[in-house]
PDB file of C-alpha atoms in Angstrom:
ATOM      1  CA  MET A   1       0.000   0.000   0.000  1.00 34.00           C
ATOM      2  CA  ASP A   2       1.214   3.529  -0.787  1.00 38.00           C
ATOM      3  CA  LYS A   3       2.465   5.713   2.008  1.00 41.00           C
ATOM      4  CA  VAL A   4       0.471   8.936   1.848  1.00 41.00           C
ATOM      5  CA  TYR A   5       1.157  12.006   3.980  1.00 44.00           C
ATOM      6  CA  THR A   6      -1.940  13.631   5.422  1.00 45.00           C
ATOM      7  CA  THR A   7      -2.203  16.863   7.367  1.00 45.00           C
ATOM      8  CA  PRO A   8      -5.339  18.841   8.225  1.00 45.00           C
ATOM      9  CA  VAL A   9      -5.558  22.077   6.243  1.00 44.00           C
ATOM     10  CA  LYS A  10      -8.022  24.387   7.958  1.00 41.00           C
ATOM     11  CA  SER A  11      -8.208  27.537   5.884  1.00 44.00           C
ATOM     12  CA  LYS A  12      -9.097  27.977   2.258  1.00 45.00           C
ATOM     13  CA  PRO A  13      -6.044  28.417   0.005  1.00 47.00           C
ATOM     14  CA  SER A  14      -5.882  31.424  -2.279  1.00 50.00           C
ATOM     15  CA  ASN A  15      -7.022  30.471  -5.746  1.00 49.00           C
ATOM     16  CA  SER A  16      -4.287  30.106  -8.371  1.00 53.00           C
ATOM     17  CA  GLU A  17      -1.453  31.230  -6.088  1.00 71.00           C
ATOM     18  CA  ASN A  18       1.961  29.721  -6.637  1.00 87.00           C
ATOM     19  CA  PHE A  19       4.450  29.519  -3.789  1.00 91.00           C
ATOM     20  CA  GLU A  20       7.668  27.774  -2.791  1.00 91.00           C
ATOM     21  CA  VAL A  21       8.371  25.487   0.163  1.00 92.00           C
ATOM     22  CA  THR A  22      11.687  24.297   1.544  1.00 91.00           C
ATOM     23  CA  TYR A  23      12.265  21.056   3.434  1.00 91.00           C
ATOM     24  CA  VAL A  24      15.468  19.887   5.115  1.00 90.00           C
ATOM     25  CA  ASP A  25      15.569  16.102   5.448  1.00 85.00           C
ATOM     26  CA  GLY A  26      17.242  14.106   8.201  1.00 86.00           C
ATOM     27  CA  ASP A  27      20.540  13.999   6.278  1.00 87.00           C
ATOM     28  CA  GLY A  28      20.597  17.797   5.973  1.00 90.00           C
ATOM     29  CA  ALA A  29      19.731  17.873   2.259  1.00 90.00           C
ATOM     30  CA  VAL A  30      17.633  20.891   1.294  1.00 92.00           C
ATOM     31  CA  ILE A  31      14.693  20.191  -1.009  1.00 91.00           C
ATOM     32  CA  HIS A  32      12.738  22.968  -2.734  1.00 92.00           C
ATOM     33  CA  GLY A  33       9.177  22.555  -3.975  1.00 92.00           C
ATOM     34  CA  LEU A  34       7.354  24.921  -6.319  1.00 93.00           C
ATOM     35  CA  VAL A  35       3.634  24.602  -5.568  1.00 93.00           C
ATOM     36  CA  LYS A  36       1.004  25.354  -8.180  1.00 93.00           C
ATOM     37  CA  GLN A  37      -2.696  25.245  -7.399  1.00 91.00           C
ATOM     38  CA  ILE A  38      -4.546  23.481 -10.227  1.00 91.00           C
ATOM     39  CA  THR A  39      -8.083  23.519  -8.787  1.00 90.00           C
ATOM     40  CA  TYR A  40      -9.459  24.381  -5.355  1.00 87.00           C
ATOM     41  CA  SER A  41      -8.457  20.950  -4.064  1.00 91.00           C
ATOM     42  CA  ASP A  42      -5.646  19.858  -6.423  1.00 92.00           C
ATOM     43  CA  PHE A  43      -2.004  20.961  -6.321  1.00 93.00           C
ATOM     44  CA  GLN A  44       1.208  20.096  -8.146  1.00 93.00           C
ATOM     45  CA  VAL A  45       4.564  20.375  -6.405  1.00 93.00           C
ATOM     46  CA  TYR A  46       7.627  20.447  -8.655  1.00 93.00           C
ATOM     47  CA  ILE A  47      10.721  19.257  -6.785  1.00 91.00           C
ATOM     48  CA  LYS A  48      13.745  21.013  -8.308  1.00 90.00           C
ATOM     49  CA  GLU A  49      16.420  18.716  -6.895  1.00 91.00           C
ATOM     50  CA  LYS A  50      14.657  15.507  -7.972  1.00 87.00           C
ATOM     51  CA  ASP A  51      13.080  16.813 -11.215  1.00 89.00           C
ATOM     52  CA  VAL A  52       9.725  15.233 -10.296  1.00 89.00           C
ATOM     53  CA  ILE A  53       6.171  16.390  -9.640  1.00 90.00           C
ATOM     54  CA  ILE A  54       4.202  15.399  -6.537  1.00 90.00           C
ATOM     55  CA  HIS A  55       0.407  15.440  -6.801  1.00 90.00           C
ATOM     56  CA  CYS A  56      -1.555  16.644  -3.760  1.00 91.00           C
ATOM     57  CA  THR A  57      -5.291  16.618  -3.137  1.00 91.00           C
ATOM     58  CA  LYS A  58      -7.255  18.246  -0.334  1.00 89.00           C
ATOM     59  CA  ASP A  59     -10.347  16.278   0.723  1.00 87.00           C
ATOM     60  CA  GLU A  60     -13.684  17.585   2.063  1.00 86.00           C
ATOM     61  CA  ASP A  61     -12.356  17.496   5.643  1.00 85.00           C
ATOM     62  CA  GLY A  62      -9.394  19.691   4.678  1.00 83.00           C
ATOM     63  CA  THR A  63      -6.811  16.903   4.831  1.00 85.00           C
ATOM     64  CA  LEU A  64      -4.005  17.206   2.294  1.00 86.00           C
ATOM     65  CA  SER A  65      -2.753  13.918   0.788  1.00 87.00           C
ATOM     66  CA  CYS A  66       0.321  13.848  -1.436  1.00 85.00           C
ATOM     67  CA  LYS A  67       2.009  11.078  -3.361  1.00 83.00           C
ATOM     68  CA  LEU A  68       4.799  10.763  -5.852  1.00 79.00           C
ATOM     69  CA  ASN A  69       3.693   7.624  -7.660  1.00 71.00           C
ATOM     70  CA  SER A  70       1.926   4.318  -7.203  1.00 63.00           C
ATOM     71  CA  HIS A  71       5.040   2.597  -5.816  1.00 65.00           C
ATOM     72  CA  GLY A  72       5.048   4.497  -2.509  1.00 67.00           C
ATOM     73  CA  ASN A  73       6.592   7.701  -1.266  1.00 72.00           C
ATOM     74  CA  PRO A  74      10.200   8.201  -0.260  1.00 76.00           C
ATOM     75  CA  GLY A  75      10.592  10.005   3.075  1.00 79.00           C
ATOM     76  CA  TRP A  76      11.351  13.387   1.510  1.00 84.00           C
ATOM     77  CA  VAL A  77       7.886  13.422  -0.131  1.00 83.00           C
ATOM     78  CA  ASP A  78       6.286  13.345   3.316  1.00 82.00           C
ATOM     79  CA  GLY A  79       8.521  16.204   4.470  1.00 86.00           C
ATOM     80  CA  VAL A  80       7.760  18.404   1.463  1.00 87.00           C
ATOM     81  CA  SER A  81       4.046  17.563   1.782  1.00 84.00           C
ATOM     82  CA  GLY A  82       4.106  18.730   5.384  1.00 85.00           C
ATOM     83  CA  GLU A  83       5.632  22.042   4.315  1.00 87.00           C
ATOM     84  CA  VAL A  84       2.922  22.500   1.661  1.00 87.00           C
ATOM     85  CA  ALA A  85       0.224  21.808   4.258  1.00 84.00           C
ATOM     86  CA  LYS A  86       1.755  24.432   6.602  1.00 85.00           C
ATOM     87  CA  LYS A  87       1.611  27.077   3.845  1.00 83.00           C
ATOM     88  CA  LEU A  88      -2.013  26.249   3.066  1.00 81.00           C
ATOM     89  CA  ARG A  89      -3.207  26.740   6.664  1.00 73.00           C
TER      90      ARG A  89
END
């Protein structure tokens, strides 16, 4: 089963705003994510250092779930997802 990061997001995000998040993993590597809001509940996060896109969806309860692909998330995806959720509060 895929590992999916979930964090409650309480406030409504601004429509069509792009922003950047930074995450420092346990090894000290800095990872930058460029977040683009696609719809009210769908976001794309481009990870510069990995050259990948993470897809995030906010459900009706305000919980943000992000995943890289169907094979499960590496730990840094969870960290970046947490930073996105913080910005959306």
